[in-house]
Amino acid sequence: MLDTKTIEIIKSTVPVLEKHGEDITKTFYNLMFTNHPELLNIFNHANQKQGRQQKALANSVYAAAKYIDQLEAILPVVTQIAHKHRSLGVKPEHYPIVGEHLILAIKEVLKEAATEEIIEAWTKAYGVIADAFIGLEKSLYDEAAQKQGGWDDFRTFSVTKKVKESDVITSFYFSPADGREIADFLPGQYISLKVNIPGEEYTHIRQYSLSDSPGKSYYRISVKKEEGTNEKPEGKVSNYLHNELKEGDHIKISAPAGEFVLGQTNKPIVLLSGGVGITPMLSMLHHLDATGIQSETKFIHAAINGKVHAFADEVKTITDNNSLVKAYFCYEKPTVKDKEEMAYDKEGYITSEWLSAAVSNKDSLVYMCGPVPFMQAMYEALLEAGFQKENIRYEFFGPSMELKEAQSV
C-alpha cells in the first residue's frame, strides 16, 4: 500500500503525463533497448517503429497515475496486459530493468520538473504496480502449466498442415512435436509464435488468434501476409511464415492466452469482423456450432472483395446447417467475378443504417475485431444504430488502444 503523501504526488503528475507521456515512453524504450538489447527478443519491433507500443505504455502509465488510489478500476486493463506478458515470456527479473529505465526517462524528459520528491513517489508507485503484475502473471503461468496438456513457457510444435485460404491469408496447423496432448483454450484466445528468421539478430515473437474451435488435437492460426519493407518491417514475420515455414518444420509456441473470449449469455450475438480480424470470430462461430447455438447469431464480415476474403465456404457450411445463424459478407470493391456469383450481401462500407436493419435486436452482445480504422468506424456506427456500449467487446491486434465515441459537431 502507498502512503497518502505518495498518492497525492503521483496524482499531481497526471496533467504532466497527459502532455508528456509519449515523450517519456519513447525515451524509456530507447534507453532500455540501448542498455539491454536482449529485450528486443521479446518486444515487437514493428509496434515500436509504428509508435503503437509507446502510445499504449503512455496510456497505461497515465491510467496508473490517475487511479493510483483505486487500482482495481484498471484491473481489466492490467489483466489484459498480464495475459500478453505471460504469452510473451515476461518474467519477474524484467521488472527492475523496466522500472530503472522508466525513472531515467521521467528524469530526462521532465528535467528540473522531475523533483526528488516526484522521483521517490514514482519509484514507490512502480514497485507496487510491478508487484501486482508479477503476482498476477505468476498465477497465469501456474494456470497454464497446470491445465491438462498445458505448459508454462514455450513448447516445440510441428507444422502439420499449411492451407492457402485467400490471396493474402494462409492457415497453419500446429501439433506438439512430442506427440503429447495440448491444452484446451477459450474461443477468441491467441498463441504466441517465437520465430528465428535467418539473418535476423533478434528473435521475433508474434501473437495470432486461434481460428478453429477448441477441443482439437492441433492449434490453427490464419495469418495475413503483410507487405513489409525495410522501412516498414511489420511484414517480416508474416512473410517468413508464408514464404519460408513449411509442413514438417518446428516452431516454438506459448500456451493459449487472452481475455477477449466468448462468454456465456442468453443474448443474441453479433460477430463483426474486418479483414484478418475474422480469425477470433471464426473460432467463436465454430465453438457455438459445436456446442449448440441457443440464440440468434449474426456473423458479419467486411473484406475488400472475394479474392482476399477467407473462410467464406467454412462460414456458409455452418449457416446452411443452422437456422439461428445468419452470415453477411460486405465487400468494399467487389470484383466482376464476385458480382457474377452474387458472393456478397452488401457493397461498400458498413453503415449504422445497414447495421440497424441487419440486426433488429439492439440488445445483442457484439464481439468485434479488425483493423483499427475499421473498428473505430464500426464502434461509432454501432452506437449510432442503438447498440449498448456495455455490450460491445473488441480485440486489437497489437498494443491495446481505446475506441472513441463519435464527437457531435
PDB file of C-alpha atoms in Angstrom, residues 27-315:
ATOM      1  CA  THR A  27      12.732   7.846 -24.261  1.00  0.00           C
ATOM      2  CA  PHE A  28      12.163   4.864 -21.975  1.00  0.00           C
ATOM      3  CA  TYR A  29      12.290   2.334 -24.809  1.00  0.00           C
ATOM      4  CA  ASN A  30      15.340   3.974 -26.404  1.00  0.00           C
ATOM      5  CA  LEU A  31      17.239   3.881 -23.114  1.00  0.00           C
ATOM      6  CA  MET A  32      16.188   0.348 -22.205  1.00  0.00           C
ATOM      7  CA  PHE A  33      16.986  -1.216 -25.576  1.00  0.00           C
ATOM      8  CA  THR A  34      20.334   0.596 -25.685  1.00  0.00           C
ATOM      9  CA  ASN A  35      21.306  -0.814 -22.296  1.00  0.00           C
ATOM     10  CA  HIS A  36      19.507  -4.169 -22.615  1.00  0.00           C
ATOM     11  CA  PRO A  37      19.305  -5.103 -26.311  1.00  0.00           C
ATOM     12  CA  GLU A  38      18.477  -8.696 -25.298  1.00  0.00           C
ATOM     13  CA  LEU A  39      14.945  -7.484 -24.549  1.00  0.00           C
ATOM     14  CA  LEU A  40      14.474  -6.993 -28.283  1.00  0.00           C
ATOM     15  CA  ASN A  41      13.973 -10.774 -28.295  1.00  0.00           C
ATOM     16  CA  ILE A  42      10.654 -10.172 -26.527  1.00  0.00           C
ATOM     17  CA  PHE A  43       9.262  -6.863 -27.780  1.00  0.00           C
ATOM     18  CA  ASN A  44       7.502  -6.461 -31.131  1.00  0.00           C
ATOM     19  CA  HIS A  45       9.855  -4.394 -33.308  1.00  0.00           C
ATOM     20  CA  ALA A  46       7.119  -3.339 -35.716  1.00  0.00           C
ATOM     21  CA  ASN A  47       4.954  -1.906 -32.934  1.00  0.00           C
ATOM     22  CA  GLN A  48       7.999   0.017 -31.737  1.00  0.00           C
ATOM     23  CA  LYS A  49       8.607   1.553 -35.165  1.00  0.00           C
ATOM     24  CA  GLN A  50       4.936   2.440 -35.619  1.00  0.00           C
ATOM     25  CA  GLY A  51       4.780   4.059 -32.179  1.00  0.00           C
ATOM     26  CA  ARG A  52       1.866   1.893 -31.037  1.00  0.00           C
ATOM     27  CA  GLN A  53       3.785   0.341 -28.140  1.00  0.00           C
ATOM     28  CA  GLN A  54       4.940   3.725 -26.877  1.00  0.00           C
ATOM     29  CA  LYS A  55       1.408   5.102 -27.036  1.00  0.00           C
ATOM     30  CA  ALA A  56      -0.047   2.049 -25.276  1.00  0.00           C
ATOM     31  CA  LEU A  57       2.504   2.291 -22.471  1.00  0.00           C
ATOM     32  CA  ALA A  58       1.900   6.037 -22.116  1.00  0.00           C
ATOM     33  CA  ASN A  59      -1.824   5.358 -21.723  1.00  0.00           C
ATOM     34  CA  SER A  60      -1.118   2.668 -19.120  1.00  0.00           C
ATOM     35  CA  VAL A  61       1.199   4.919 -17.096  1.00  0.00           C
ATOM     36  CA  TYR A  62      -1.357   7.735 -17.263  1.00  0.00           C
ATOM     37  CA  ALA A  63      -4.145   5.408 -16.084  1.00  0.00           C
ATOM     38  CA  ALA A  64      -1.977   4.056 -13.256  1.00  0.00           C
ATOM     39  CA  ALA A  65      -1.299   7.598 -12.037  1.00  0.00           C
ATOM     40  CA  LYS A  66      -4.930   8.650 -12.334  1.00  0.00           C
ATOM     41  CA  TYR A  67      -6.196   5.625 -10.417  1.00  0.00           C
ATOM     42  CA  ILE A  68      -3.223   5.064  -8.110  1.00  0.00           C
ATOM     43  CA  ASP A  69      -5.553   5.104  -5.085  1.00  0.00           C
ATOM     44  CA  GLN A  70      -8.033   2.693  -6.679  1.00  0.00           C
ATOM     45  CA  LEU A  71      -6.058   0.402  -8.982  1.00  0.00           C
ATOM     46  CA  GLU A  72      -8.972  -2.040  -9.042  1.00  0.00           C
ATOM     47  CA  ALA A  73     -10.578   0.403 -11.503  1.00  0.00           C
ATOM     48  CA  ILE A  74      -7.998  -0.553 -14.147  1.00  0.00           C
ATOM     49  CA  LEU A  75      -7.952  -4.279 -13.301  1.00  0.00           C
ATOM     50  CA  PRO A  76      -9.414  -5.303 -16.712  1.00  0.00           C
ATOM     51  CA  VAL A  77      -6.561  -3.493 -18.490  1.00  0.00           C
ATOM     52  CA  VAL A  78      -3.980  -4.916 -16.090  1.00  0.00           C
ATOM     53  CA  THR A  79      -5.332  -8.434 -16.660  1.00  0.00           C
ATOM     54  CA  GLN A  80      -5.252  -7.999 -20.434  1.00  0.00           C
ATOM     55  CA  ILE A  81      -1.624  -6.822 -20.309  1.00  0.00           C
ATOM     56  CA  ALA A  82      -0.690  -9.648 -17.924  1.00  0.00           C
ATOM     57  CA  HIS A  83      -2.061 -12.212 -20.390  1.00  0.00           C
ATOM     58  CA  LYS A  84       0.143 -10.726 -23.126  1.00  0.00           C
ATOM     59  CA  HIS A  85       3.159 -10.696 -20.830  1.00  0.00           C
ATOM     60  CA  ARG A  86       2.660 -14.356 -19.928  1.00  0.00           C
ATOM     61  CA  SER A  87       2.254 -15.222 -23.599  1.00  0.00           C
ATOM     62  CA  LEU A  88       5.477 -13.374 -24.468  1.00  0.00           C
ATOM     63  CA  GLY A  89       7.509 -14.848 -21.629  1.00  0.00           C
ATOM     64  CA  VAL A  90       7.908 -11.721 -19.495  1.00  0.00           C
ATOM     65  CA  LYS A  91       9.435 -12.729 -16.149  1.00  0.00           C
ATOM     66  CA  PRO A  92       9.872 -11.098 -12.683  1.00  0.00           C
ATOM     67  CA  GLU A  93      13.529 -10.301 -13.407  1.00  0.00           C
ATOM     68  CA  HIS A  94      12.468  -7.980 -16.224  1.00  0.00           C
ATOM     69  CA  TYR A  95      10.551  -5.614 -13.941  1.00  0.00           C
ATOM     70  CA  PRO A  96      13.538  -3.978 -12.174  1.00  0.00           C
ATOM     71  CA  ILE A  97      15.038  -3.226 -15.592  1.00  0.00           C
ATOM     72  CA  VAL A  98      11.795  -1.617 -16.754  1.00  0.00           C
ATOM     73  CA  GLY A  99      11.472   0.370 -13.523  1.00  0.00           C
ATOM     74  CA  GLU A 100      15.029   1.681 -13.674  1.00  0.00           C
ATOM     75  CA  HIS A 101      14.643   2.951 -17.224  1.00  0.00           C
ATOM     76  CA  LEU A 102      11.168   4.370 -16.694  1.00  0.00           C
ATOM     77  CA  ILE A 103      12.534   6.540 -13.857  1.00  0.00           C
ATOM     78  CA  LEU A 104      15.513   7.564 -16.021  1.00  0.00           C
ATOM     79  CA  ALA A 105      13.116   8.539 -18.814  1.00  0.00           C
ATOM     80  CA  ILE A 106      10.974  10.628 -16.475  1.00  0.00           C
ATOM     81  CA  LYS A 107      14.097  12.466 -15.321  1.00  0.00           C
ATOM     82  CA  GLU A 108      15.353  13.030 -18.863  1.00  0.00           C
ATOM     83  CA  VAL A 109      12.052  14.323 -20.286  1.00  0.00           C
ATOM     84  CA  LEU A 110      10.823  16.386 -17.328  1.00  0.00           C
ATOM     85  CA  LYS A 111      14.304  17.677 -16.379  1.00  0.00           C
ATOM     86  CA  GLU A 112      14.122  20.060 -13.382  1.00  0.00           C
ATOM     87  CA  ALA A 113      10.360  19.405 -13.075  1.00  0.00           C
ATOM     88  CA  ALA A 114      11.236  15.843 -12.014  1.00  0.00           C
ATOM     89  CA  THR A 115      11.931  16.773  -8.424  1.00  0.00           C
ATOM     90  CA  GLU A 116      13.435  14.371  -5.928  1.00  0.00           C
ATOM     91  CA  GLU A 117      10.008  14.102  -4.321  1.00  0.00           C
ATOM     92  CA  ILE A 118       8.346  13.101  -7.615  1.00  0.00           C
ATOM     93  CA  ILE A 119      11.059  10.560  -8.454  1.00  0.00           C
ATOM     94  CA  GLU A 120      10.790   8.996  -4.994  1.00  0.00           C
ATOM     95  CA  ALA A 121       6.999   8.787  -5.288  1.00  0.00           C
ATOM     96  CA  TRP A 122       7.123   7.202  -8.737  1.00  0.00           C
ATOM     97  CA  THR A 123       9.779   4.726  -7.582  1.00  0.00           C
ATOM     98  CA  LYS A 124       7.450   3.613  -4.777  1.00  0.00           C
ATOM     99  CA  ALA A 125       4.420   3.520  -7.072  1.00  0.00           C
ATOM    100  CA  TYR A 126       6.244   1.496  -9.709  1.00  0.00           C
ATOM    101  CA  GLY A 127       7.212  -1.046  -7.051  1.00  0.00           C
ATOM    102  CA  VAL A 128       3.563  -1.532  -6.073  1.00  0.00           C
ATOM    103  CA  ILE A 129       2.405  -1.771  -9.712  1.00  0.00           C
ATOM    104  CA  ALA A 130       5.228  -4.176 -10.626  1.00  0.00           C
ATOM    105  CA  ASP A 131       4.416  -6.434  -7.680  1.00  0.00           C
ATOM    106  CA  ALA A 132       0.776  -6.530  -8.815  1.00  0.00           C
ATOM    107  CA  PHE A 133       1.803  -7.581 -12.343  1.00  0.00           C
ATOM    108  CA  ILE A 134       4.313 -10.148 -11.085  1.00  0.00           C
ATOM    109  CA  GLY A 135       1.732 -11.726  -8.815  1.00  0.00           C
ATOM    110  CA  LEU A 136      -0.966 -11.846 -11.466  1.00  0.00           C
ATOM    111  CA  GLU A 137       1.407 -13.185 -14.101  1.00  0.00           C
ATOM    112  CA  LYS A 138       2.640 -15.906 -11.741  1.00  0.00           C
ATOM    113  CA  SER A 139      -0.951 -17.089 -11.365  1.00  0.00           C
ATOM    114  CA  LEU A 140      -1.323 -17.117 -15.167  1.00  0.00           C
ATOM    115  CA  TYR A 141       1.923 -19.089 -15.625  1.00  0.00           C
ATOM    116  CA  ASP A 142       0.796 -21.564 -12.965  1.00  0.00           C
ATOM    117  CA  GLU A 143      -2.653 -21.873 -14.516  1.00  0.00           C
ATOM    118  CA  ALA A 144      -1.166 -22.503 -17.986  1.00  0.00           C
ATOM    119  CA  ALA A 145       1.208 -25.167 -16.638  1.00  0.00           C
ATOM    120  CA  GLN A 146      -1.379 -26.954 -14.506  1.00  0.00           C
ATOM    121  CA  LYS A 147      -4.025 -27.309 -17.211  1.00  0.00           C
ATOM    122  CA  GLN A 148      -4.354 -30.728 -18.766  1.00  0.00           C
ATOM    123  CA  GLY A 149      -1.922 -30.728 -21.677  1.00  0.00           C
ATOM    124  CA  GLY A 150      -0.585 -27.342 -20.556  1.00  0.00           C
ATOM    125  CA  TRP A 151       2.866 -25.767 -20.224  1.00  0.00           C
ATOM    126  CA  ASP A 152       4.188 -22.506 -18.802  1.00  0.00           C
ATOM    127  CA  ASP A 153       6.699 -21.120 -21.323  1.00  0.00           C
ATOM    128  CA  PHE A 154       7.374 -22.015 -24.974  1.00  0.00           C
ATOM    129  CA  ARG A 155       6.921 -25.515 -26.386  1.00  0.00           C
ATOM    130  CA  THR A 156       8.051 -27.048 -29.684  1.00  0.00           C
ATOM    131  CA  PHE A 157       5.337 -27.737 -32.271  1.00  0.00           C
ATOM    132  CA  SER A 158       5.411 -29.157 -35.788  1.00  0.00           C
ATOM    133  CA  VAL A 159       3.687 -27.594 -38.773  1.00  0.00           C
ATOM    134  CA  THR A 160       1.331 -30.387 -39.796  1.00  0.00           C
ATOM    135  CA  LYS A 161      -0.603 -28.546 -42.487  1.00  0.00           C
ATOM    136  CA  LYS A 162      -0.438 -25.256 -44.398  1.00  0.00           C
ATOM    137  CA  VAL A 163      -3.548 -24.124 -46.291  1.00  0.00           C
ATOM    138  CA  LYS A 164      -3.977 -21.057 -48.505  1.00  0.00           C
ATOM    139  CA  GLU A 165      -7.360 -19.530 -47.598  1.00  0.00           C
ATOM    140  CA  SER A 166      -7.307 -16.476 -49.898  1.00  0.00           C
ATOM    141  CA  ASP A 167      -4.854 -14.354 -51.869  1.00  0.00           C
ATOM    142  CA  VAL A 168      -3.489 -12.918 -48.629  1.00  0.00           C
ATOM    143  CA  ILE A 169      -4.398 -15.322 -45.788  1.00  0.00           C
ATOM    144  CA  THR A 170      -2.870 -18.745 -45.098  1.00  0.00           C
ATOM    145  CA  SER A 171      -3.721 -21.131 -42.253  1.00  0.00           C
ATOM    146  CA  PHE A 172      -1.109 -23.040 -40.276  1.00  0.00           C
ATOM    147  CA  TYR A 173      -1.921 -26.178 -38.281  1.00  0.00           C
ATOM    148  CA  PHE A 174       0.378 -26.978 -35.350  1.00  0.00           C
ATOM    149  CA  SER A 175       0.700 -30.239 -33.417  1.00  0.00           C
ATOM    150  CA  PRO A 176       3.086 -30.803 -30.466  1.00  0.00           C
ATOM    151  CA  ALA A 177       6.430 -32.253 -31.545  1.00  0.00           C
ATOM    152  CA  ASP A 178       6.459 -34.540 -28.504  1.00  0.00           C
ATOM    153  CA  GLY A 179       3.163 -36.122 -29.567  1.00  0.00           C
ATOM    154  CA  ARG A 180       1.517 -35.383 -26.219  1.00  0.00           C
ATOM    155  CA  GLU A 181      -1.816 -33.646 -25.742  1.00  0.00           C
ATOM    156  CA  ILE A 182      -2.279 -29.888 -25.828  1.00  0.00           C
ATOM    157  CA  ALA A 183      -4.157 -27.519 -23.562  1.00  0.00           C
ATOM    158  CA  ASP A 184      -7.675 -26.502 -24.459  1.00  0.00           C
ATOM    159  CA  PHE A 185      -8.487 -22.830 -24.987  1.00  0.00           C
ATOM    160  CA  LEU A 186     -11.383 -20.401 -24.982  1.00  0.00           C
ATOM    161  CA  PRO A 187     -12.730 -19.210 -28.344  1.00  0.00           C
ATOM    162  CA  GLY A 188     -11.161 -15.816 -29.030  1.00  0.00           C
ATOM    163  CA  GLN A 189      -7.791 -16.549 -27.400  1.00  0.00           C
ATOM    164  CA  TYR A 190      -4.389 -16.387 -29.115  1.00  0.00           C
ATOM    165  CA  ILE A 191      -0.988 -18.079 -29.074  1.00  0.00           C
ATOM    166  CA  SER A 192       2.495 -16.573 -29.447  1.00  0.00           C
ATOM    167  CA  LEU A 193       4.948 -17.851 -32.046  1.00  0.00           C
ATOM    168  CA  LYS A 194       8.664 -17.411 -31.397  1.00  0.00           C
ATOM    169  CA  VAL A 195      10.301 -17.050 -34.804  1.00  0.00           C
ATOM    170  CA  ASN A 196      14.006 -17.152 -35.638  1.00  0.00           C
ATOM    171  CA  ILE A 197      14.346 -15.592 -39.088  1.00  0.00           C
ATOM    172  CA  PRO A 198      17.650 -16.328 -40.867  1.00  0.00           C
ATOM    173  CA  GLY A 199      19.821 -13.218 -40.946  1.00  0.00           C
ATOM    174  CA  GLU A 200      17.917 -11.502 -38.124  1.00  0.00           C
ATOM    175  CA  GLU A 201      19.846 -10.700 -34.951  1.00  0.00           C
ATOM    176  CA  TYR A 202      16.880 -10.993 -32.620  1.00  0.00           C
ATOM    177  CA  THR A 203      14.009 -13.395 -32.121  1.00  0.00           C
ATOM    178  CA  HIS A 204      10.588 -12.167 -33.244  1.00  0.00           C
ATOM    179  CA  ILE A 205       7.502 -13.032 -31.203  1.00  0.00           C
ATOM    180  CA  ARG A 206       4.058 -12.545 -32.692  1.00  0.00           C
ATOM    181  CA  GLN A 207       0.625 -13.274 -31.294  1.00  0.00           C
ATOM    182  CA  TYR A 208      -2.052 -14.806 -33.527  1.00  0.00           C
ATOM    183  CA  SER A 209      -5.675 -15.591 -32.741  1.00  0.00           C
ATOM    184  CA  LEU A 210      -6.671 -19.235 -32.880  1.00  0.00           C
ATOM    185  CA  SER A 211      -9.074 -19.632 -35.798  1.00  0.00           C
ATOM    186  CA  ASP A 212     -10.628 -23.037 -35.111  1.00  0.00           C
ATOM    187  CA  SER A 213     -12.790 -24.345 -32.288  1.00  0.00           C
ATOM    188  CA  PRO A 214     -11.318 -25.670 -29.027  1.00  0.00           C
ATOM    189  CA  GLY A 215     -11.079 -29.380 -28.342  1.00  0.00           C
ATOM    190  CA  LYS A 216      -8.940 -30.358 -31.347  1.00  0.00           C
ATOM    191  CA  SER A 217      -5.593 -32.170 -31.321  1.00  0.00           C
ATOM    192  CA  TYR A 218      -3.991 -29.193 -33.072  1.00  0.00           C
ATOM    193  CA  TYR A 219      -3.944 -25.403 -32.997  1.00  0.00           C
ATOM    194  CA  ARG A 220      -4.810 -23.419 -36.112  1.00  0.00           C
ATOM    195  CA  ILE A 221      -3.886 -19.828 -36.833  1.00  0.00           C
ATOM    196  CA  SER A 222      -4.614 -17.911 -40.018  1.00  0.00           C
ATOM    197  CA  VAL A 223      -2.128 -15.218 -40.983  1.00  0.00           C
ATOM    198  CA  LYS A 224      -2.411 -12.301 -43.392  1.00  0.00           C
ATOM    199  CA  LYS A 225       0.702 -11.713 -45.473  1.00  0.00           C
ATOM    200  CA  GLU A 226       1.664  -8.101 -44.840  1.00  0.00           C
ATOM    201  CA  GLU A 227       3.579  -6.161 -47.454  1.00  0.00           C
ATOM    202  CA  GLY A 228       6.536  -5.199 -45.288  1.00  0.00           C
ATOM    203  CA  THR A 229       9.680  -3.354 -46.341  1.00  0.00           C
ATOM    204  CA  ASN A 230      12.974  -2.449 -44.680  1.00  0.00           C
ATOM    205  CA  GLU A 231      11.439   0.887 -43.709  1.00  0.00           C
ATOM    206  CA  LYS A 232       8.179  -0.741 -42.629  1.00  0.00           C
ATOM    207  CA  PRO A 233       9.182  -4.102 -41.174  1.00  0.00           C
ATOM    208  CA  GLU A 234       5.835  -5.285 -39.806  1.00  0.00           C
ATOM    209  CA  GLY A 235       5.676  -7.793 -42.642  1.00  0.00           C
ATOM    210  CA  LYS A 236       8.838  -9.660 -41.630  1.00  0.00           C
ATOM    211  CA  VAL A 237       7.190 -12.415 -39.640  1.00  0.00           C
ATOM    212  CA  SER A 238       4.085 -12.869 -41.792  1.00  0.00           C
ATOM    213  CA  ASN A 239       6.238 -13.052 -44.924  1.00  0.00           C
ATOM    214  CA  TYR A 240       8.523 -15.585 -43.261  1.00  0.00           C
ATOM    215  CA  LEU A 241       5.551 -17.733 -42.290  1.00  0.00           C
ATOM    216  CA  HIS A 242       4.000 -17.544 -45.755  1.00  0.00           C
ATOM    217  CA  ASN A 243       7.200 -17.926 -47.773  1.00  0.00           C
ATOM    218  CA  GLU A 244       9.570 -19.984 -45.621  1.00  0.00           C
ATOM    219  CA  LEU A 245       7.748 -22.025 -42.986  1.00  0.00           C
ATOM    220  CA  LYS A 246       6.959 -25.461 -44.397  1.00  0.00           C
ATOM    221  CA  GLU A 247       4.997 -28.506 -43.326  1.00  0.00           C
ATOM    222  CA  GLY A 248       7.241 -30.562 -41.061  1.00  0.00           C
ATOM    223  CA  ASP A 249       9.128 -27.533 -39.705  1.00  0.00           C
ATOM    224  CA  HIS A 250       9.338 -26.908 -35.958  1.00  0.00           C
ATOM    225  CA  ILE A 251       8.411 -23.692 -34.155  1.00  0.00           C
ATOM    226  CA  LYS A 252       8.140 -22.561 -30.517  1.00  0.00           C
ATOM    227  CA  ILE A 253       4.641 -21.694 -29.267  1.00  0.00           C
ATOM    228  CA  SER A 254       3.327 -20.399 -25.938  1.00  0.00           C
ATOM    229  CA  ALA A 255       0.134 -21.678 -24.334  1.00  0.00           C
ATOM    230  CA  PRO A 256      -3.175 -20.001 -25.311  1.00  0.00           C
ATOM    231  CA  ALA A 257      -3.867 -16.673 -23.613  1.00  0.00           C
ATOM    232  CA  GLY A 258      -6.177 -13.687 -23.777  1.00  0.00           C
ATOM    233  CA  GLU A 259      -9.243 -12.090 -22.195  1.00  0.00           C
ATOM    234  CA  PHE A 260     -11.232 -11.444 -25.391  1.00  0.00           C
ATOM    235  CA  VAL A 261     -13.306 -14.618 -25.224  1.00  0.00           C
ATOM    236  CA  LEU A 262     -16.824 -15.759 -25.946  1.00  0.00           C
ATOM    237  CA  GLY A 263     -18.818 -15.594 -22.726  1.00  0.00           C
ATOM    238  CA  GLN A 264     -21.942 -17.354 -21.545  1.00  0.00           C
ATOM    239  CA  THR A 265     -25.035 -15.371 -22.470  1.00  0.00           C
ATOM    240  CA  ASN A 266     -28.679 -15.698 -23.401  1.00  0.00           C
ATOM    241  CA  LYS A 267     -28.486 -12.563 -25.509  1.00  0.00           C
ATOM    242  CA  PRO A 268     -28.394 -12.636 -29.317  1.00  0.00           C
ATOM    243  CA  ILE A 269     -24.810 -12.487 -30.583  1.00  0.00           C
ATOM    244  CA  VAL A 270     -23.165 -10.425 -33.325  1.00  0.00           C
ATOM    245  CA  LEU A 271     -19.709 -11.478 -34.574  1.00  0.00           C
ATOM    246  CA  LEU A 272     -18.390  -8.487 -36.526  1.00  0.00           C
ATOM    247  CA  SER A 273     -15.028  -8.541 -38.295  1.00  0.00           C
ATOM    248  CA  GLY A 274     -12.928  -6.877 -40.940  1.00  0.00           C
ATOM    249  CA  GLY A 275     -10.102  -8.489 -42.914  1.00  0.00           C
ATOM    250  CA  VAL A 276      -7.986 -10.948 -40.952  1.00  0.00           C
ATOM    251  CA  GLY A 277      -9.985  -9.934 -37.861  1.00  0.00           C
ATOM    252  CA  ILE A 278     -12.221 -12.810 -38.912  1.00  0.00           C
ATOM    253  CA  THR A 279      -9.935 -15.268 -37.083  1.00  0.00           C
ATOM    254  CA  PRO A 280     -11.207 -14.991 -33.466  1.00  0.00           C
ATOM    255  CA  MET A 281     -14.765 -14.569 -34.772  1.00  0.00           C
ATOM    256  CA  LEU A 282     -14.406 -17.825 -36.691  1.00  0.00           C
ATOM    257  CA  SER A 283     -13.230 -19.644 -33.574  1.00  0.00           C
ATOM    258  CA  MET A 284     -16.273 -18.309 -31.719  1.00  0.00           C
ATOM    259  CA  LEU A 285     -18.619 -19.349 -34.522  1.00  0.00           C
ATOM    260  CA  HIS A 286     -17.162 -22.872 -34.668  1.00  0.00           C
ATOM    261  CA  HIS A 287     -17.488 -23.191 -30.905  1.00  0.00           C
ATOM    262  CA  LEU A 288     -21.102 -22.036 -30.964  1.00  0.00           C
ATOM    263  CA  ASP A 289     -21.840 -24.528 -33.723  1.00  0.00           C
ATOM    264  CA  ALA A 290     -20.080 -27.387 -31.895  1.00  0.00           C
ATOM    265  CA  THR A 291     -21.788 -26.741 -28.557  1.00  0.00           C
ATOM    266  CA  GLY A 292     -25.243 -25.959 -29.925  1.00  0.00           C
ATOM    267  CA  ILE A 293     -26.326 -22.449 -30.812  1.00  0.00           C
ATOM    268  CA  GLN A 294     -29.071 -21.328 -28.444  1.00  0.00           C
ATOM    269  CA  SER A 295     -29.722 -17.758 -29.560  1.00  0.00           C
ATOM    270  CA  GLU A 296     -29.828 -15.765 -32.781  1.00  0.00           C
ATOM    271  CA  THR A 297     -26.309 -15.185 -34.118  1.00  0.00           C
ATOM    272  CA  LYS A 298     -25.281 -12.741 -36.851  1.00  0.00           C
ATOM    273  CA  PHE A 299     -21.879 -13.201 -38.484  1.00  0.00           C
ATOM    274  CA  ILE A 300     -20.900 -10.012 -40.324  1.00  0.00           C
ATOM    275  CA  HIS A 301     -17.610  -9.843 -42.198  1.00  0.00           C
ATOM    276  CA  ALA A 302     -16.145  -6.995 -44.243  1.00  0.00           C
ATOM    277  CA  ALA A 303     -13.477  -7.538 -46.898  1.00  0.00           C
ATOM    278  CA  ILE A 304     -12.238  -5.659 -49.939  1.00  0.00           C
ATOM    279  CA  ASN A 305     -13.508  -8.413 -52.250  1.00  0.00           C
ATOM    280  CA  GLY A 306     -13.730 -12.151 -52.714  1.00  0.00           C
ATOM    281  CA  LYS A 307     -10.066 -12.521 -53.664  1.00  0.00           C
ATOM    282  CA  VAL A 308      -8.931 -11.605 -50.161  1.00  0.00           C
ATOM    283  CA  HIS A 309     -11.971 -12.955 -48.295  1.00  0.00           C
ATOM    284  CA  ALA A 310     -11.002 -16.106 -46.384  1.00  0.00           C
ATOM    285  CA  PHE A 311     -13.275 -18.825 -44.957  1.00  0.00           C
ATOM    286  CA  ALA A 312     -16.444 -17.915 -46.872  1.00  0.00           C
ATOM    287  CA  ASP A 313     -17.221 -21.591 -47.525  1.00  0.00           C
ATOM    288  CA  GLU A 314     -16.395 -22.550 -43.931  1.00  0.00           C
ATOM    289  CA  VAL A 315     -18.868 -19.994 -42.629  1.00  0.00           C
TER     290      VAL A 315
END
